[in-house]
mmCIF file of C-alpha atoms in Angstrom:
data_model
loop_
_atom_site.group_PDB
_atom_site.id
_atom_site.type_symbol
_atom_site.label_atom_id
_atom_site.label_comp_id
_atom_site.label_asym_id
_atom_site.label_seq_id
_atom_site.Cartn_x
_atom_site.Cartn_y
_atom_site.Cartn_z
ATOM 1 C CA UNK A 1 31.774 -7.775 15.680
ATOM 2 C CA UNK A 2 30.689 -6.364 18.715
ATOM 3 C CA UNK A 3 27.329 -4.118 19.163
ATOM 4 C CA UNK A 4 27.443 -0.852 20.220
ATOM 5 C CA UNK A 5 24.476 -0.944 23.002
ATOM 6 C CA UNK A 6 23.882 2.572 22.311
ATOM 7 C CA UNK A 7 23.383 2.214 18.266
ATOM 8 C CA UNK A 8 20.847 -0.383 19.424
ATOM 9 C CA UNK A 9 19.186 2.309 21.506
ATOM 10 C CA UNK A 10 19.137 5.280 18.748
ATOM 11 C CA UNK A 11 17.622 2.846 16.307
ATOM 12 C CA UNK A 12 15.067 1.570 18.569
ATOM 13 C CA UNK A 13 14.147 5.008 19.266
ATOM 14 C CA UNK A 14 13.692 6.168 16.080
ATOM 15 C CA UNK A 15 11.408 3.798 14.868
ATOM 16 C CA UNK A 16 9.490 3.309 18.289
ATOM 17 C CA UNK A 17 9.124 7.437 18.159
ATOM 18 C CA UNK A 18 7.871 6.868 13.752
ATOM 19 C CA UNK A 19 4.417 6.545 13.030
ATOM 20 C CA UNK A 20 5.781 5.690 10.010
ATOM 21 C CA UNK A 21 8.437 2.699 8.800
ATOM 22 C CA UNK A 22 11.761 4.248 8.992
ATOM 23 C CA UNK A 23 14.199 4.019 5.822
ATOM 24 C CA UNK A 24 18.023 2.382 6.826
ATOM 25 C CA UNK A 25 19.414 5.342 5.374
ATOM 26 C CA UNK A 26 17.668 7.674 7.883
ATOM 27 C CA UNK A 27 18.911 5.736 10.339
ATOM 28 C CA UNK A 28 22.092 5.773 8.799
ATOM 29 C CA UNK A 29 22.367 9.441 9.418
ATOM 30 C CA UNK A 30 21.937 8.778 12.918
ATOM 31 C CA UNK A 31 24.581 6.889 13.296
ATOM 32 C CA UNK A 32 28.660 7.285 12.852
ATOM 33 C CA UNK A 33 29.843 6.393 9.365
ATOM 34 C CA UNK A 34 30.488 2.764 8.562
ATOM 35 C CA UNK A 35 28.351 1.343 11.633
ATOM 36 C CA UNK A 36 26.331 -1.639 10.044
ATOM 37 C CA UNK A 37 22.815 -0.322 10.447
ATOM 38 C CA UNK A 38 21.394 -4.110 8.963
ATOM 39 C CA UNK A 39 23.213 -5.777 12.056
ATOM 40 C CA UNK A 40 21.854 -3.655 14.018
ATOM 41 C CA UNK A 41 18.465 -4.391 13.192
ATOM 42 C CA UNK A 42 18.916 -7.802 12.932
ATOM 43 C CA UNK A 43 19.727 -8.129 16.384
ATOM 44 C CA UNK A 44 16.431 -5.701 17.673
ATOM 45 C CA UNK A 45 14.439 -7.665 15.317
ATOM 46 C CA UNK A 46 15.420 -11.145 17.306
ATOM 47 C CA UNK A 47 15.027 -9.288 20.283
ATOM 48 C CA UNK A 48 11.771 -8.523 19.741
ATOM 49 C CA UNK A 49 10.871 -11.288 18.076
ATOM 50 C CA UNK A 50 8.847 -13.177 21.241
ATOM 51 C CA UNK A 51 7.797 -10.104 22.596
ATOM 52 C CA UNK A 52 4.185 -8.236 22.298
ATOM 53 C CA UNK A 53 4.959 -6.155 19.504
ATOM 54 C CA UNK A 54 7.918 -7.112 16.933
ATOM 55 C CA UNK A 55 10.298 -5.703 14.786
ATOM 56 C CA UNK A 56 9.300 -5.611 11.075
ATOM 57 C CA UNK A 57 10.212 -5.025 7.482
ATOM 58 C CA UNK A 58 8.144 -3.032 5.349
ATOM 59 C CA UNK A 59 9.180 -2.061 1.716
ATOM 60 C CA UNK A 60 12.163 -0.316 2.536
ATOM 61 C CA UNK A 61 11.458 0.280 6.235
ATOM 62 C CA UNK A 62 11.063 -0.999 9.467
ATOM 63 C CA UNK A 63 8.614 -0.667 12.576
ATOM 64 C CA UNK A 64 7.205 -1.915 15.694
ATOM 65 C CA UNK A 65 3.712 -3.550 14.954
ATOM 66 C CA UNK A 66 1.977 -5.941 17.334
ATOM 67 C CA UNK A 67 2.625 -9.471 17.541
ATOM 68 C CA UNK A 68 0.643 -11.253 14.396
ATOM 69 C CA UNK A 69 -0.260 -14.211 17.093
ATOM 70 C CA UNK A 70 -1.763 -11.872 19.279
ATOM 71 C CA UNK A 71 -4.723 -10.610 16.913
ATOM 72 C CA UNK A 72 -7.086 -12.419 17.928
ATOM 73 C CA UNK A 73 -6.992 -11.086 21.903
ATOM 74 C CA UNK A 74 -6.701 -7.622 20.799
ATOM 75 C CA UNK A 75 -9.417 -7.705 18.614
ATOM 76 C CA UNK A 76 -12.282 -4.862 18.653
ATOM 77 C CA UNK A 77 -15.280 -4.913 17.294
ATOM 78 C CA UNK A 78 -16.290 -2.000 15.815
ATOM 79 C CA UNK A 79 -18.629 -0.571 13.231
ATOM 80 C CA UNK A 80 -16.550 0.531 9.411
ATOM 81 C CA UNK A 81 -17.782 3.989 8.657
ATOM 82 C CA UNK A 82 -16.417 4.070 5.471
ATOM 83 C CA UNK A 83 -15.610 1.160 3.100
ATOM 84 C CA UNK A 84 -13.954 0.726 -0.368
ATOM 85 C CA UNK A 85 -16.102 0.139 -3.239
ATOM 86 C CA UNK A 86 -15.622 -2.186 -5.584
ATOM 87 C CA UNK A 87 -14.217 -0.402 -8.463
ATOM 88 C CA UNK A 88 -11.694 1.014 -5.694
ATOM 89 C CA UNK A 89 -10.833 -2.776 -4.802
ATOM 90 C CA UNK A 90 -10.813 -3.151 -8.264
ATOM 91 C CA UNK A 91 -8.130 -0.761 -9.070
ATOM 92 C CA UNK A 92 -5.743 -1.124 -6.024
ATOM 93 C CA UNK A 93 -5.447 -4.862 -6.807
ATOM 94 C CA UNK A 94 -4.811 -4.171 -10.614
ATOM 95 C CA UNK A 95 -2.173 -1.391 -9.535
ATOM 96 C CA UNK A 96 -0.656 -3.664 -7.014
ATOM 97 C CA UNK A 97 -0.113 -6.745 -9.378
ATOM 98 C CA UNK A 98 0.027 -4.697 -12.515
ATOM 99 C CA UNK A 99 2.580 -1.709 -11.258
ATOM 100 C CA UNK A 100 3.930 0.544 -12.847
ATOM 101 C CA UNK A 101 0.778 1.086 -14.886
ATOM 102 C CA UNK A 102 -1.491 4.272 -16.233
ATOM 103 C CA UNK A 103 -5.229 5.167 -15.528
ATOM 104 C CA UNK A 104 -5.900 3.922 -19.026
ATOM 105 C CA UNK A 105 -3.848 0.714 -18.798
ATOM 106 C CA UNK A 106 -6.372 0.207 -15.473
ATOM 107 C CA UNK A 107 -9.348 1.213 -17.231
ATOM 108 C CA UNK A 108 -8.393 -1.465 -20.296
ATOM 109 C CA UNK A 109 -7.837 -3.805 -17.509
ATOM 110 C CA UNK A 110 -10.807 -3.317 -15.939
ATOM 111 C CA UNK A 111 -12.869 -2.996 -19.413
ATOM 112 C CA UNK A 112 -14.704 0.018 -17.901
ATOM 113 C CA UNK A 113 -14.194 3.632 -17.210
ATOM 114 C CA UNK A 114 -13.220 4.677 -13.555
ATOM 115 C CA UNK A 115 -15.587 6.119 -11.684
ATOM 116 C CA UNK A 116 -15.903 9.691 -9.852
ATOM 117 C CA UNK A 117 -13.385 9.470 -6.800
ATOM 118 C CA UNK A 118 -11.765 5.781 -7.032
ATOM 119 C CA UNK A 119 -8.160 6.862 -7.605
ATOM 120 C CA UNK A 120 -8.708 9.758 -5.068
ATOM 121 C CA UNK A 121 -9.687 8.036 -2.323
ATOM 122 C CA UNK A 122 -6.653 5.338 -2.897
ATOM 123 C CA UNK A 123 -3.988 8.187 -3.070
ATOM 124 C CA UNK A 124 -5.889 10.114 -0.224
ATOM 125 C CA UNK A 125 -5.131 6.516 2.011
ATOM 126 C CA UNK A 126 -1.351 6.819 1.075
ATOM 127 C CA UNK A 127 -1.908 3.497 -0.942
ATOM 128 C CA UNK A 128 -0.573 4.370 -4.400
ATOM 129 C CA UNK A 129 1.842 7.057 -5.709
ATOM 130 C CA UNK A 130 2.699 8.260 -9.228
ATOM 131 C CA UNK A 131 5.577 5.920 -10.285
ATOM 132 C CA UNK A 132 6.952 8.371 -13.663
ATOM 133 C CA UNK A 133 5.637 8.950 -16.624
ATOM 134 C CA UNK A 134 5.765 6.304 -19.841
ATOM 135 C CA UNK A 135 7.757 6.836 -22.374
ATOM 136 C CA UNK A 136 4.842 6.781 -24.589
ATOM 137 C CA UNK A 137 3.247 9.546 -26.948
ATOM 138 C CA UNK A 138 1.378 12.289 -24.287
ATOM 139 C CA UNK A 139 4.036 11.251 -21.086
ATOM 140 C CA UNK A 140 1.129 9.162 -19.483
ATOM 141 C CA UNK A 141 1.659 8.911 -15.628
ATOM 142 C CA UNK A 142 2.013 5.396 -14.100
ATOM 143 C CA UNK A 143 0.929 4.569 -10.571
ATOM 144 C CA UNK A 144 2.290 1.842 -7.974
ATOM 145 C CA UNK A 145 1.898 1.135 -4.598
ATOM 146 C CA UNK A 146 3.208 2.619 -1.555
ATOM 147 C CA UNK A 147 4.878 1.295 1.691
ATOM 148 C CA UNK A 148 1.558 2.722 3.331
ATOM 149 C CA UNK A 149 0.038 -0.403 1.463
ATOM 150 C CA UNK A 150 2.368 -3.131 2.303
ATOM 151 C CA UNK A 151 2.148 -2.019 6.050
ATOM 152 C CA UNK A 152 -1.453 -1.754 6.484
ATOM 153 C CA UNK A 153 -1.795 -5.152 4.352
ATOM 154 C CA UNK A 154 1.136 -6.643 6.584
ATOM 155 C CA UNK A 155 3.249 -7.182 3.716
ATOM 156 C CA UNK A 156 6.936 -7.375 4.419
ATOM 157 C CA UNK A 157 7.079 -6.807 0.099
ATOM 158 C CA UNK A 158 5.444 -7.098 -2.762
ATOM 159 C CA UNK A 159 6.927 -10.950 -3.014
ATOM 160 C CA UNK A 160 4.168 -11.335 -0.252
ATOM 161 C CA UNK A 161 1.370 -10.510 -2.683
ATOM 162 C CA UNK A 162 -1.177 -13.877 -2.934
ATOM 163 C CA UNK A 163 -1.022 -15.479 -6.077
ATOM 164 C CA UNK A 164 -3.584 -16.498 -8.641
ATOM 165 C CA UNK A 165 -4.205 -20.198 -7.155
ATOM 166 C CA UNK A 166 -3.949 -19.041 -3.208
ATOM 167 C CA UNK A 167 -6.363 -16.445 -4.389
ATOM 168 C CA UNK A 168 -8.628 -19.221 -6.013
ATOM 169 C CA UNK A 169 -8.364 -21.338 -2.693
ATOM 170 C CA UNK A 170 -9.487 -18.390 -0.888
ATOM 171 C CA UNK A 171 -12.550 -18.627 -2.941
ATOM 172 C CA UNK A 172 -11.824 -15.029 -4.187
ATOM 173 C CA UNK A 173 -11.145 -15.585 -7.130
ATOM 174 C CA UNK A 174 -12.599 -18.154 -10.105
ATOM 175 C CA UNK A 175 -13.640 -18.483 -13.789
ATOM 176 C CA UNK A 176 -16.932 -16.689 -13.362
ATOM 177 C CA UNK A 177 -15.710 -13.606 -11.512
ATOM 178 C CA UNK A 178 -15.795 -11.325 -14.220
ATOM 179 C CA UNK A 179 -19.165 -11.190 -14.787
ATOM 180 C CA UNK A 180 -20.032 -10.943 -11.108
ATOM 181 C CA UNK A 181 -17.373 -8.154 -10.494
ATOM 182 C CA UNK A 182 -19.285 -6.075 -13.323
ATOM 183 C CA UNK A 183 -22.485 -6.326 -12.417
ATOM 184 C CA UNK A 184 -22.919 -2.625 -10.889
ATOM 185 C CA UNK A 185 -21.683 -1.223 -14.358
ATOM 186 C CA UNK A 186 -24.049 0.878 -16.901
ATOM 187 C CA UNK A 187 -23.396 2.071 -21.005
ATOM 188 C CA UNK A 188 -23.248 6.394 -20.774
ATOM 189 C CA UNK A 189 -22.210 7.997 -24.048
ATOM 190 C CA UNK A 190 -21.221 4.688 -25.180
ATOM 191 C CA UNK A 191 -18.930 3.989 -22.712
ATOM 192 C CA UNK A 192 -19.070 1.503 -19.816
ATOM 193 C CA UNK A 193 -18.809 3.178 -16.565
ATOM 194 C CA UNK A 194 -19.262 2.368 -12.711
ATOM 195 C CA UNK A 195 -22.190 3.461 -11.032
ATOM 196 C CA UNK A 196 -21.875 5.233 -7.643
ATOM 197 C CA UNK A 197 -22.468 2.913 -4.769
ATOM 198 C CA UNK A 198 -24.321 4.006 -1.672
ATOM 199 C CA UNK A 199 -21.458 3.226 0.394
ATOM 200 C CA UNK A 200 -18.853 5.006 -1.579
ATOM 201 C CA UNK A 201 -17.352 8.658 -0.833
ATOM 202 C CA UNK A 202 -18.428 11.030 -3.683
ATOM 203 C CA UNK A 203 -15.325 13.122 -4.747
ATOM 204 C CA UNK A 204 -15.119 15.349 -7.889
ATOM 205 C CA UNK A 205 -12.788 13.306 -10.530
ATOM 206 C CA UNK A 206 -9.640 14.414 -10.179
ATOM 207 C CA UNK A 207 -6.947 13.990 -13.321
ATOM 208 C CA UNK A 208 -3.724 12.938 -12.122
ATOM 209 C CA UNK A 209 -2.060 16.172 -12.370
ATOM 210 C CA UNK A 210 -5.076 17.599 -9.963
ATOM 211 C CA UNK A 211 -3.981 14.567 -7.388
ATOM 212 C CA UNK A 212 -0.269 15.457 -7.476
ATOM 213 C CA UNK A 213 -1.709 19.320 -6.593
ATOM 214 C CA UNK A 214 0.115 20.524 -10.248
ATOM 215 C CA UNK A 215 -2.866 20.915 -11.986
ATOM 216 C CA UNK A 216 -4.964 24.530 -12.722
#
């Protein structure tokens, strides 16, 4: 079937003009009806694909992000302002491999309470978003992860996710972890709870109605 040049051009503009990945079905809506929008894209994705910057899949999206050989030459060294704590780390990697799940499904996970701000600052990044609610008595809400995540991981999908034994080759994960990964926890009213870390943005806790902007 032959390419219509121009398609190529509309879709390359749209997601070079995105700051975001761009869904097929927005660029389907660019396009006459029946015009095969994955063809398209296959054929900018080869294009690109010994170029600077290529063509890539994230969740359901695609966009322009430099070439993964070229890192290392574009590389700047800067100093982090800001850095996850652990109990954020914590919680992003339970929501990622756990998802759909609830704030008390995380905190059972976890065995501790979360602390002041963690699921703020993750849905302030644009890394998770409420998933539903579970069919469960009180309609808890579930949380996943968002395309936001995948891309600034460089994830083409969740299928990319590390698994327990490339995680334990990494050295990042093994045996004794748990007890290490709790070590900045105390008992208040019973209950074990993080304690704030220097290097971690104090936020007022938020419920998750308050996060969607729904609550009082």
């Amino acid at each position: 079937m032959t390419i219509d040049p121009q398609y190529l051009r509309i879709i390359e503009a749209l997601i070079f003009a995105s700051a975001e990945p761009v869904p097929e079905r927005a660029m389907a809506e660019r396009l006459p009806e029946g015009v095969d929008v994955p063809q398209l894209l296959a054929e900018l994705e080869a294009h690109y694909a010994a170029r600077g910057f290529n063509l890539v899949r994230r969740g359901d999206g695609w966009a322009f992000r430099t070439a993964v050989d070229l890192a290392e030459a574009l590389k700047v060294e800067r100093s982090q302002e800001r850095k996850l704590s652990r109990a954020a780390v914590e919680t992003l990697a339970i929501i990622a491999y756990h998802q759909p799940v609830t704030r008390a499904e995380i905190e059972e996970i976890r065995g501790v309470a979360l602390s002041k701000g963690t699921m703020d600052i993750l849905f302030s990044a644009g890394w998770i978003r409420p998933k539903g609610r579970r069919r469960t008595p009180g309609r808890p809400l579930t949380w996943a992860t968002t395309d936001g995540f995948l891309d600034h991981f460089g994830l083409e999908s969740l299928a990319d996710l590390p698994g327990v034994k490339e995680l334990e080759a990494a050295g990042l994960l093994d045996s004794r972890a748990a007890a290490g990964a709790y070590g900045n926890r105390a008992v208040e009213d019973t209950r074990l709870v993080d304690m704030a870390e220097e290097d971690e943005p104090q936020l007022d806790l938020l419920d998750d109605e308050t996060l969607l902007g729904i609550g009082e």
